[in-house]
GROMACS .gro file of C-alpha atoms in nm:
model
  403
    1UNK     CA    1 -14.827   0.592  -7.176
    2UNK     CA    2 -14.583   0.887  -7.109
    3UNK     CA    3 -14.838   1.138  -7.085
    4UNK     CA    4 -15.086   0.900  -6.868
    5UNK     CA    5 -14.784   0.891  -6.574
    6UNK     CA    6 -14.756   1.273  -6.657
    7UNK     CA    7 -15.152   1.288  -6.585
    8UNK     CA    8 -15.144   1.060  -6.270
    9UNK     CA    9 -14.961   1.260  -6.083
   10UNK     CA   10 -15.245   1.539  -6.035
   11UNK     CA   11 -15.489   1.208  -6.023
   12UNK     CA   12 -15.657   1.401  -5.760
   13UNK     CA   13 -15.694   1.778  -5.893
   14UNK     CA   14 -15.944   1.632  -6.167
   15UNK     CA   15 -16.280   1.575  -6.175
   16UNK     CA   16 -16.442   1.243  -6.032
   17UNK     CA   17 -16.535   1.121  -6.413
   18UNK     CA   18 -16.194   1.216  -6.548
   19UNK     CA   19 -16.016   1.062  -6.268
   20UNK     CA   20 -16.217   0.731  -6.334
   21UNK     CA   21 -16.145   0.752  -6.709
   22UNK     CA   22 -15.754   0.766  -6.658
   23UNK     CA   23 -15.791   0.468  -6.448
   24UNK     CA   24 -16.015   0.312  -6.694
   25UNK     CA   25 -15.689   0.394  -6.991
   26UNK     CA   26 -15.406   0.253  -6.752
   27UNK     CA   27 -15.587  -0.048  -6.725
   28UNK     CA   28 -15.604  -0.051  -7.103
   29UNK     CA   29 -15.196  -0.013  -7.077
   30UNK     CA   30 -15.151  -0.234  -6.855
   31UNK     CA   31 -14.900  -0.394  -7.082
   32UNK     CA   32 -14.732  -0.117  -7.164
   33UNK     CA   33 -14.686  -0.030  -6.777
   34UNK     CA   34 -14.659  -0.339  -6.641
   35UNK     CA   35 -14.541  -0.719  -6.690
   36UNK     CA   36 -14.848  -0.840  -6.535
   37UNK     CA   37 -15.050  -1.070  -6.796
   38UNK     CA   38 -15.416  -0.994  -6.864
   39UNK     CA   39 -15.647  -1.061  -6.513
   40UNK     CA   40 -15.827  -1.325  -6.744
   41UNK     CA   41 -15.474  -1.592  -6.839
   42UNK     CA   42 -15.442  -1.792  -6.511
   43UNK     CA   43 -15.057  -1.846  -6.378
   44UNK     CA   44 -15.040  -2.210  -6.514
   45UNK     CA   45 -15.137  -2.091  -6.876
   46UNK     CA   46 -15.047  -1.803  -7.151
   47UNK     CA   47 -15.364  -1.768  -7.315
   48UNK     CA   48 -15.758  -1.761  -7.217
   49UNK     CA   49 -16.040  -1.877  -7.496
   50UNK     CA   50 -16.359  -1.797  -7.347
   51UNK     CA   51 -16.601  -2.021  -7.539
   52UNK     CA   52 -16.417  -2.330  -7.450
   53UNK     CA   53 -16.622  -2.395  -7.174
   54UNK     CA   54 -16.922  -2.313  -7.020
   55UNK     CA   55 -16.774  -2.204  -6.709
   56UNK     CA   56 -16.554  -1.915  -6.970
   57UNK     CA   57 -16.827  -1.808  -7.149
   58UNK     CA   58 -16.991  -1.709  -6.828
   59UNK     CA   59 -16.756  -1.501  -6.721
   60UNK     CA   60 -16.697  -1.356  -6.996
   61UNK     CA   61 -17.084  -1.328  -7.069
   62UNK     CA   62 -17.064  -1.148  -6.675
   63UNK     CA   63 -16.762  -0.911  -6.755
   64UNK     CA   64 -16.974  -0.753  -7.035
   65UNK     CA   65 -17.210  -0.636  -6.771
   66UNK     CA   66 -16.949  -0.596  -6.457
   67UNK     CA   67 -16.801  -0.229  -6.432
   68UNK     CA   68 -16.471  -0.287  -6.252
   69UNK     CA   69 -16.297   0.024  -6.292
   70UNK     CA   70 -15.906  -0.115  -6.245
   71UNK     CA   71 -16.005  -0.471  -6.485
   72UNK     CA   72 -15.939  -0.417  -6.877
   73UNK     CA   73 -16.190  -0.565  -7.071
   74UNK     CA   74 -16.173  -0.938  -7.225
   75UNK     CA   75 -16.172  -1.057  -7.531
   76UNK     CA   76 -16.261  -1.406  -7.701
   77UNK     CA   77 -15.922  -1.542  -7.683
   78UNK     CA   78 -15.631  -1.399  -7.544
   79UNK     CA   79 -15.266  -1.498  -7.590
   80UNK     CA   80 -15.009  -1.330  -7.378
   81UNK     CA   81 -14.661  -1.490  -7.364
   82UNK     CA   82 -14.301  -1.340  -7.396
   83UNK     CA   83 -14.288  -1.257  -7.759
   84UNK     CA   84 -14.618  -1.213  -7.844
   85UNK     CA   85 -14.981  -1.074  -7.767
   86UNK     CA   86 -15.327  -1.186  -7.975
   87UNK     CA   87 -15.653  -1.032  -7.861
   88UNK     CA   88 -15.961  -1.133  -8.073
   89UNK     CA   89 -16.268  -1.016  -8.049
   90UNK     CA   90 -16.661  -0.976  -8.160
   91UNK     CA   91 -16.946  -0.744  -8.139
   92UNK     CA   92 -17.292  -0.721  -8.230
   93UNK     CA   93 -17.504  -0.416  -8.272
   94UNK     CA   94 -17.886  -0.336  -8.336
   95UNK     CA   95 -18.061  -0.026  -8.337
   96UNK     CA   96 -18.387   0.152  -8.447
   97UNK     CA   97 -18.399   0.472  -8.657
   98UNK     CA   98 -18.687   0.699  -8.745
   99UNK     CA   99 -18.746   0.942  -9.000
  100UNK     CA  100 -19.042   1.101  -9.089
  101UNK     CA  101 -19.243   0.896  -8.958
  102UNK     CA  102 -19.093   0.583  -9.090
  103UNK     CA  103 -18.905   0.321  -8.861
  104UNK     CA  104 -18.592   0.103  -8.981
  105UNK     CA  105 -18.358  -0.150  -8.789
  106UNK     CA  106 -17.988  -0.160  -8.879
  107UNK     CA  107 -17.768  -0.438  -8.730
  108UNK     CA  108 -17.385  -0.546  -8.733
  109UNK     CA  109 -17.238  -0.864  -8.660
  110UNK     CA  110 -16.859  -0.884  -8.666
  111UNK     CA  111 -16.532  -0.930  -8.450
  112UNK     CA  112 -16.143  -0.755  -8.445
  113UNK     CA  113 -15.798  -0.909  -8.383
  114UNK     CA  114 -15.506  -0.736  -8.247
  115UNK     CA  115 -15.163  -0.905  -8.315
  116UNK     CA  116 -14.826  -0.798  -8.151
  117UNK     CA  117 -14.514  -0.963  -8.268
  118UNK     CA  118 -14.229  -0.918  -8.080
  119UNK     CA  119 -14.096  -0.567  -7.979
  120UNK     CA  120 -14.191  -0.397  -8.360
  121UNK     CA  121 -14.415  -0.613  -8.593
  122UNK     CA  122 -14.821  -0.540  -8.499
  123UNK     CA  123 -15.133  -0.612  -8.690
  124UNK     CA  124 -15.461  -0.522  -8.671
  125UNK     CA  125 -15.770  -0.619  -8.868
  126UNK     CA  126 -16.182  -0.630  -8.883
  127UNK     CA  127 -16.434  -0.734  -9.039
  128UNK     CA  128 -16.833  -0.598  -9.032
  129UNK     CA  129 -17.151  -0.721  -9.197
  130UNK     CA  130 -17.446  -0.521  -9.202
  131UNK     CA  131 -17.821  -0.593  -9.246
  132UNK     CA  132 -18.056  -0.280  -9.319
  133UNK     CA  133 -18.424  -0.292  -9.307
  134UNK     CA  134 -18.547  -0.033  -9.589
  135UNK     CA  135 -18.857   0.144  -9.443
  136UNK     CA  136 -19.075   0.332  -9.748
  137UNK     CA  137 -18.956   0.710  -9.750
  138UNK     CA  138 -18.652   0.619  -9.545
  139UNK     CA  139 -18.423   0.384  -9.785
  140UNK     CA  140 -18.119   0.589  -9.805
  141UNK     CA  141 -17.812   0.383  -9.668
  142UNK     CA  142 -17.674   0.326  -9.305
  143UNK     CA  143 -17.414   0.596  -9.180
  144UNK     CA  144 -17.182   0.331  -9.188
  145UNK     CA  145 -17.187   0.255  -9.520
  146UNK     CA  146 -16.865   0.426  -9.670
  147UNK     CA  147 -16.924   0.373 -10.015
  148UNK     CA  148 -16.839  -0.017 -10.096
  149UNK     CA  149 -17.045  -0.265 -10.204
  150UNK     CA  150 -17.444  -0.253 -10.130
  151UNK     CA  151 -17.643  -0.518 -10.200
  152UNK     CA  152 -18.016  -0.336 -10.253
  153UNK     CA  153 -18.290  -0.590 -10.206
  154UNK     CA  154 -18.557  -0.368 -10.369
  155UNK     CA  155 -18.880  -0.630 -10.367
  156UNK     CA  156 -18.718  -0.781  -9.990
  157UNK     CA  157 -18.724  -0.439  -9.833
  158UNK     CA  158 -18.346  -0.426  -9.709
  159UNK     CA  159 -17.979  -0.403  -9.833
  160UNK     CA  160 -17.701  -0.583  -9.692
  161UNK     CA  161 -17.317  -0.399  -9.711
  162UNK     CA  162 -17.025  -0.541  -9.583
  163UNK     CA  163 -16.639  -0.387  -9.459
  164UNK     CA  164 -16.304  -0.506  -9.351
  165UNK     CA  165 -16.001  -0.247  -9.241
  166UNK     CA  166 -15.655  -0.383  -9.149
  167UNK     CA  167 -15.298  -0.244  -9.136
  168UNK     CA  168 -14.943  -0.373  -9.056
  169UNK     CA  169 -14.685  -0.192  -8.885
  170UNK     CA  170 -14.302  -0.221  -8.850
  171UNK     CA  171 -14.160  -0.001  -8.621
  172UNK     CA  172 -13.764   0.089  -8.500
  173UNK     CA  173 -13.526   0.333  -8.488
  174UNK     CA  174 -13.631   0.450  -8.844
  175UNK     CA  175 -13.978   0.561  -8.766
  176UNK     CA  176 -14.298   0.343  -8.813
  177UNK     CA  177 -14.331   0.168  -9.200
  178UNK     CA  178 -14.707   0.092  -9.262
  179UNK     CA  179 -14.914  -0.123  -9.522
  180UNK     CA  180 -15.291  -0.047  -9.437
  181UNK     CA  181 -15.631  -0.003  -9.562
  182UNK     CA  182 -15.763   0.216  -9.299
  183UNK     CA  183 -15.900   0.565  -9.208
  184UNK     CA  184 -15.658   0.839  -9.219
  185UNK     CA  185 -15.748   1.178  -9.064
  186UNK     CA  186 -15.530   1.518  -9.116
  187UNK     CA  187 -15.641   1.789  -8.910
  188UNK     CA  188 -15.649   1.951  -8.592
  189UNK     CA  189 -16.073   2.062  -8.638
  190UNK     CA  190 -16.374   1.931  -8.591
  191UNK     CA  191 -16.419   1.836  -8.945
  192UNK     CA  192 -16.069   1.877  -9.136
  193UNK     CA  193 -16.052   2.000  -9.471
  194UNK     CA  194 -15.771   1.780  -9.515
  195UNK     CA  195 -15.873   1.403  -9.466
  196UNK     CA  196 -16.163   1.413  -9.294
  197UNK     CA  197 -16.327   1.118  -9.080
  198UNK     CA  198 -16.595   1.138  -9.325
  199UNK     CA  199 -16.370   0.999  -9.630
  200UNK     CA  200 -16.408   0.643  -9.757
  201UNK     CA  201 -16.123   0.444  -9.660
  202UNK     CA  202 -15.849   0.333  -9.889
  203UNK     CA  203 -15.507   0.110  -9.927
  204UNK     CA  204 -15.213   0.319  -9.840
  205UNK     CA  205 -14.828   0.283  -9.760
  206UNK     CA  206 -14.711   0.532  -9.501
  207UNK     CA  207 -14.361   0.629  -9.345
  208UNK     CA  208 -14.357   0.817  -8.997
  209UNK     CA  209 -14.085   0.941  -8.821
  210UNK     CA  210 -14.083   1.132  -8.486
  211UNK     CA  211 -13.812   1.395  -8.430
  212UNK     CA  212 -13.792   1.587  -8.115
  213UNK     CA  213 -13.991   1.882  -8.229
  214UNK     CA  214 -14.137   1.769  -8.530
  215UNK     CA  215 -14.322   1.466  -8.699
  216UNK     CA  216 -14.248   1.390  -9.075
  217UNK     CA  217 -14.494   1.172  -9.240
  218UNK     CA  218 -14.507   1.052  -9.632
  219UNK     CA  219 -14.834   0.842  -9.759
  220UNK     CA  220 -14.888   0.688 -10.089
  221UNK     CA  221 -15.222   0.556 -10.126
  222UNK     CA  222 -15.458   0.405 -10.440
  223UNK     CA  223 -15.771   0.566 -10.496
  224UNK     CA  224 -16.106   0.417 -10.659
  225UNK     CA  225 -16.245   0.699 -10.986
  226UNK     CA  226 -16.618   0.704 -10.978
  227UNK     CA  227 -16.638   0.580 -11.352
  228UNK     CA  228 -16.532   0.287 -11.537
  229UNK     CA  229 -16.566   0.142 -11.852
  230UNK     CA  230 -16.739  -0.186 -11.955
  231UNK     CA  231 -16.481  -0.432 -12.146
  232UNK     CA  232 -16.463  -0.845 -12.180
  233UNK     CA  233 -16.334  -0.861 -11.802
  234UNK     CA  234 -16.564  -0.662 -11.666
  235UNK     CA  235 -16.532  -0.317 -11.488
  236UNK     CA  236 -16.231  -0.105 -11.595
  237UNK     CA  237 -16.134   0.150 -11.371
  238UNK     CA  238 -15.935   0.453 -11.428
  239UNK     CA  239 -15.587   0.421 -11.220
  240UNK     CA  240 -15.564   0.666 -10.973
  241UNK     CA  241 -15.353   0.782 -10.647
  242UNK     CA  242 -15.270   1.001 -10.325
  243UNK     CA  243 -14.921   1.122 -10.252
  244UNK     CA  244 -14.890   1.341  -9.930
  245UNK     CA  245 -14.648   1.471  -9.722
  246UNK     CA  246 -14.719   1.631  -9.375
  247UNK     CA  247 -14.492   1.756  -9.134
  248UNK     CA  248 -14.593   1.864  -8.788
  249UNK     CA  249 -14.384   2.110  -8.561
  250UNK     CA  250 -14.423   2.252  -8.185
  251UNK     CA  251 -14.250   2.523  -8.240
  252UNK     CA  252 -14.352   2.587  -7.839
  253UNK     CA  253 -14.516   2.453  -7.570
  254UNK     CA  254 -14.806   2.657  -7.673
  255UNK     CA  255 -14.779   2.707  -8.026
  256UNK     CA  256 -14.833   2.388  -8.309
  257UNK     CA  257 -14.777   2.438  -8.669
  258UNK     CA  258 -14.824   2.139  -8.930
  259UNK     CA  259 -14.748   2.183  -9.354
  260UNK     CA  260 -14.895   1.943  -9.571
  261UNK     CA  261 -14.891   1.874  -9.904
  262UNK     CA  262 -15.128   1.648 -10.085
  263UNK     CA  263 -15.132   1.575 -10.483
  264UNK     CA  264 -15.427   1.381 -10.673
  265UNK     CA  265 -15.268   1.203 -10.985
  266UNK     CA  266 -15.375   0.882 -11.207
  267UNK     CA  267 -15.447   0.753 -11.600
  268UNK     CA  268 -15.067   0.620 -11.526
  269UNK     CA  269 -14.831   0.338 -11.344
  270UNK     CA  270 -14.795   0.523 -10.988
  271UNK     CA  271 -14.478   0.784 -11.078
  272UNK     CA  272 -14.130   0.689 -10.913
  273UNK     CA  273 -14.112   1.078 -10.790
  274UNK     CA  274 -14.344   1.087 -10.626
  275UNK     CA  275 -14.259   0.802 -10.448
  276UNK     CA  276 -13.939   0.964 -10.328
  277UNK     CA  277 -14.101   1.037  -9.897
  278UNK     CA  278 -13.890   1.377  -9.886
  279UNK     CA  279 -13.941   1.533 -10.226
  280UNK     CA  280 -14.159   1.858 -10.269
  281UNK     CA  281 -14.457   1.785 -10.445
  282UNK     CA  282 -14.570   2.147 -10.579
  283UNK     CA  283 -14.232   2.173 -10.837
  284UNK     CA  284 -14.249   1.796 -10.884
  285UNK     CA  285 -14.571   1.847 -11.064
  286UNK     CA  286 -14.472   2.142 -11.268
  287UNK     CA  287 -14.174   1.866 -11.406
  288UNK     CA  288 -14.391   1.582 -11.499
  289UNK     CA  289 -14.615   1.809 -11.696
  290UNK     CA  290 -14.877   2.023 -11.528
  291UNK     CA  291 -15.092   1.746 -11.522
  292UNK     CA  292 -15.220   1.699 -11.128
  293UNK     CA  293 -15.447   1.840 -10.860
  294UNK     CA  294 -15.214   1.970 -10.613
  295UNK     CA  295 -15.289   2.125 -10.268
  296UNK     CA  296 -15.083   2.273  -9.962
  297UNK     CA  297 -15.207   2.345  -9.638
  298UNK     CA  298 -15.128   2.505  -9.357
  299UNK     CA  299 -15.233   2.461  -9.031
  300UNK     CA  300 -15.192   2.631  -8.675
  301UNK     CA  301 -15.283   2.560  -8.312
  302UNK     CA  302 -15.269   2.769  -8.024
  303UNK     CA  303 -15.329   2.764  -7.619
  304UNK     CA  304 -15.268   3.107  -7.513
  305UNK     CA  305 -15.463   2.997  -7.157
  306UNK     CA  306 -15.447   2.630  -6.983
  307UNK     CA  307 -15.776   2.476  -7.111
  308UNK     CA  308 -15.816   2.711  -7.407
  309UNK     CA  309 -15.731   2.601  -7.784
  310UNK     CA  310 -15.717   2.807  -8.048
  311UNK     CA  311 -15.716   2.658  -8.409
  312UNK     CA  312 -15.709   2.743  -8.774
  313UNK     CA  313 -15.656   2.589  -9.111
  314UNK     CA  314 -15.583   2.741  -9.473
  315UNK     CA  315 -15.594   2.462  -9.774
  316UNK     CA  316 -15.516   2.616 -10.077
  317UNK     CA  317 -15.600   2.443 -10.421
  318UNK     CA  318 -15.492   2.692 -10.713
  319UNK     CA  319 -15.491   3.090 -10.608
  320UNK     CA  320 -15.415   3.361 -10.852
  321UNK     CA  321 -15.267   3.644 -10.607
  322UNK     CA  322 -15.321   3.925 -10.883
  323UNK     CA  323 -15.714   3.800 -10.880
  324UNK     CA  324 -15.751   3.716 -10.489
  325UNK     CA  325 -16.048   3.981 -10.480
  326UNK     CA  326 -16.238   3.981 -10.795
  327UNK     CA  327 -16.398   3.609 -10.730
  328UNK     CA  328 -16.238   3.420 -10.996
  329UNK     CA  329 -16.363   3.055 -11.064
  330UNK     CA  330 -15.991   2.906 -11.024
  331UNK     CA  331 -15.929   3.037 -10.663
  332UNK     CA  332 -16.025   2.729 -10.473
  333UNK     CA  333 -15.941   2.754 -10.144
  334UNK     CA  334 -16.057   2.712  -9.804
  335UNK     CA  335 -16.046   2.866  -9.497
  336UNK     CA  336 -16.127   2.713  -9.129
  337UNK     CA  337 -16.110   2.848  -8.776
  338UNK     CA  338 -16.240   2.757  -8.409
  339UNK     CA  339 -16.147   2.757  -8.092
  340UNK     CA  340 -16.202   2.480  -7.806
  341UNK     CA  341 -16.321   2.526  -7.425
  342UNK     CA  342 -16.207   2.239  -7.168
  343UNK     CA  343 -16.224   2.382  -6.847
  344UNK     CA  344 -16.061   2.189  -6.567
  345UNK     CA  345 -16.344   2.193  -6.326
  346UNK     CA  346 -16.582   2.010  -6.539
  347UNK     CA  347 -16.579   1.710  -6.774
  348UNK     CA  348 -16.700   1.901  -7.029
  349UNK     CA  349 -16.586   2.063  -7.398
  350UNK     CA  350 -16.694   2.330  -7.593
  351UNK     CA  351 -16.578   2.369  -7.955
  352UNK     CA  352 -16.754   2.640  -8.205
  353UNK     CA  353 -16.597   2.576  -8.578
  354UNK     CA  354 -16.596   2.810  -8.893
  355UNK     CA  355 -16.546   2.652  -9.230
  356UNK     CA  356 -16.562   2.826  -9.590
  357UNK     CA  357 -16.486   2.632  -9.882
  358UNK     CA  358 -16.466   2.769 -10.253
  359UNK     CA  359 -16.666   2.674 -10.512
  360UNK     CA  360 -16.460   2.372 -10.739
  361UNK     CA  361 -16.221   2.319 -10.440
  362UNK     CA  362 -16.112   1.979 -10.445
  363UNK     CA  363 -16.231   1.936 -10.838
  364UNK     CA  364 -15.981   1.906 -11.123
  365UNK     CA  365 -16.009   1.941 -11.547
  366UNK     CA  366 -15.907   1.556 -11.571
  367UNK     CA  367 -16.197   1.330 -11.358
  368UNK     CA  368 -15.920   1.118 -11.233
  369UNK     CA  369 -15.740   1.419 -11.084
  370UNK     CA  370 -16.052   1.495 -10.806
  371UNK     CA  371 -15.979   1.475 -10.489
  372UNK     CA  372 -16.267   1.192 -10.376
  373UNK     CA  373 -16.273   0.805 -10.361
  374UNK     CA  374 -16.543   0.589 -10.507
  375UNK     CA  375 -16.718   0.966 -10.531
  376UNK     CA  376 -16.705   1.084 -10.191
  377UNK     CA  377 -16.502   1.332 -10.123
  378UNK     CA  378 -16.188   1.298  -9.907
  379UNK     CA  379 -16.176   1.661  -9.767
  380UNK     CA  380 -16.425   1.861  -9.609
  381UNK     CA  381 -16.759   1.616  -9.589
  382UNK     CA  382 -16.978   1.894  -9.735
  383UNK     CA  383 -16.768   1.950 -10.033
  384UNK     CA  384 -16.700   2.289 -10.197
  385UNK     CA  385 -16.900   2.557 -10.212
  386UNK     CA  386 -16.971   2.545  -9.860
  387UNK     CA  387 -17.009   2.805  -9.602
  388UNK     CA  388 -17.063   2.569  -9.222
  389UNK     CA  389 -17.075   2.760  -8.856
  390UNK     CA  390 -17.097   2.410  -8.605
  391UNK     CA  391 -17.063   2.403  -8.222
  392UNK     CA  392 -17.070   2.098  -7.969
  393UNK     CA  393 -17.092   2.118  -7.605
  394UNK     CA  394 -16.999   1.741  -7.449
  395UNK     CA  395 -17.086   1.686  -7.107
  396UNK     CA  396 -16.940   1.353  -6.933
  397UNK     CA  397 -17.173   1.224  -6.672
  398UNK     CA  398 -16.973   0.905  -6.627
  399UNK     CA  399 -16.687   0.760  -6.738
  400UNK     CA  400 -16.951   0.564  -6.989
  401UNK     CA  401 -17.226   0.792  -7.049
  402UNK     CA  402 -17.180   1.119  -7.266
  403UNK     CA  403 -17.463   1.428  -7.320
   0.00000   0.00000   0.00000
């Protein structure tokens, strides 16, 4: 919200599309900005359920279709009242894809609720079904499947795979606490080395706290290994975690710098160290017996001209400094750099991305130590062994359409 007021006040040195898009976000914060209730709740009432009558689901049915550029969008019900804000939701989504020749549908059918409780208790959750027509010579799953459960109909022709993502956050003077099954992304690229928005989700308990030139942030999360066993009750799966710590510093206006560390452990009860949020992980490891894939990163962003960004990343999974040059197998590392264009006369960005990662980067000698979740990796989306050059040019014609 701070940085929208910052933005509105040179409303009228931006672009026509941008301009329309920071109205389109204030409208969006309205609550934050304002104590206005949502342009749906009447002044007799405190909430708004749009199927409860014909004469609601019409409107609603007409605001899906209406582009009012000052009106935040509606939801299914809305509650609004002194202590507390509900939003609930539902969408629906069909498309075609081809391939070779071969034609497929893929469809989604599922809804969201946002809960606010008082001044710092929120919730969020959703919950997704999908339906996937399997064409022959294109049967591979949906891009949205993230590696849960899928339901292959071979003889029917189509698989059906299902997803729900929630968290819960407390939040005061000692930083934001937060329970959550949810995507976590580390990174200032493209596609981060670190947690990538590629990874599969997974249940984690997090600990923020924002100082005034520097973000400290501790997650603990539970992790899926790719193998199992077969006993009396069924699938037995391997125990298996993610501690991290991450710290984030502006060390100037124009210069970021962020430190993380990141530790793959398992076969155990989850270790009380590394449950402490400030201890270091790397000597931590060496204590408890060698035993864990541990990684440190650091990362670096710069803006030496307004519009211009600068970034680079250097993850570093074991390194042997007396070897660094004669390509031995235990040197996993890797190494990412790009730099960002976002001129102020256009709506546009430009971003060309270098990424080089080792070969066995990410892997470890125990198969609970890798650094993946229900076998996909949680890094860089192409894995080790991986040398990527990517650009992107995005061009906003309107406020709702994107080349």
């Amino acid at each position: 919200v701070k940085y929208l007021l910052d933005v509105r006040k040179h409303e009228f040195g931006l672009p026509r599309v941008d301009r329309e898009m920071l109205y389109d976000y204030l409208s969006e914060y309205r609550h934050e900005l304002t104590d206005i209730k949502h342009p749906a709740i009447s002044d007799t009432n405190d909430y708004w359920l749009g199927i409860s009558s014909f004469k609601n689901l019409k409107k609603d049915l007409g605001h899906v279709f209406k582009d009012d550029l000052l009106e935040e969008k509606r939801h299914i019900y809305i509650l609004e009242d002194e202590k507390n804000t509900v939003w609930v939701g539902a969408d629906f989504m069909i498309r075609g894809e081809g391939k070779n020749g071969a034609i497929r549908s893929v469809d989604q059918l599922g809804g969201q609720a946002f809960i606010q409780v008082g001044e710092h208790l929120a919730f969020y959750v959703d919950g997704y079904f999908f339906h996937q027509y399997k064409a022959d010579g294109y049967d591979e799953p949906a891009a949205e499947f993230q590696g849960y459960w899928y339901n292959d109909h071979e003889y029917e022709h189509f698989a059906t795979f299902d997803c729900s993502e929630a968290y819960a956050n407390v939040s005061g003077d000692f930083g934001t606490l937060t329970l959550a099954h949810y995507p976590i992304i580390w990174g200032n690229s493209m596609h981060s080395v670190l947690l990538s928005e590629s990874a599969t989700s997974f249940g984690s308990l997090q600990w923020s706290k924002q100082f005034k030139h520097f973000k400290y942030t501790f997650l603990h999360g539970s992790l899926m290994t790719n193998e199992y066993s077969l006993t009396e009750d069924g699938r037995n799966y391997i125990p298996k975690y993610l501690v991290a710590h991450r710290i984030e510093m502006r060390i100037a206006s124009r210069l970021h710098v962020n430190f993380s560390e990141m530790l793959i452990y398992g076969n155990r009860i989850p270790e009380v160290t590394y449950l402490v949020p400030v201890i270091f992980l790397w000597p931590s490891e060496h204590a408890l017996g060698d035993r864990d894939n541990k990684m440190i990163s650091l990362e670096t962003e710069i803006f030496p001209l307004n519009g211009l960004r600068l970034y680079g990343t250097v993850l570093l999974d074991e390194l042997s400094f007396s070897r660094l040059f004669d390509d031995w197998w235990a040197n996993k590392f890797a190494l990412q750099g790009g730099f960002q264009w976002s001129p102020r006369s256009l709506p546009a960005d430009l971003i060309i991305e270098m990424t080089a990662v080792h070969p066995w980067t990410y892997t470890h000698r125990f198969s609970f130590g890798s650094y993946t979740h229900h076998g996909n990796d949680l890094g860089f989306y192409l894995g080790p062994n991986t040398r990527l050059v990517s650009g992107k040019i995005n061009y906003d014609i309107s406020r709702k359409s994107r080349l």
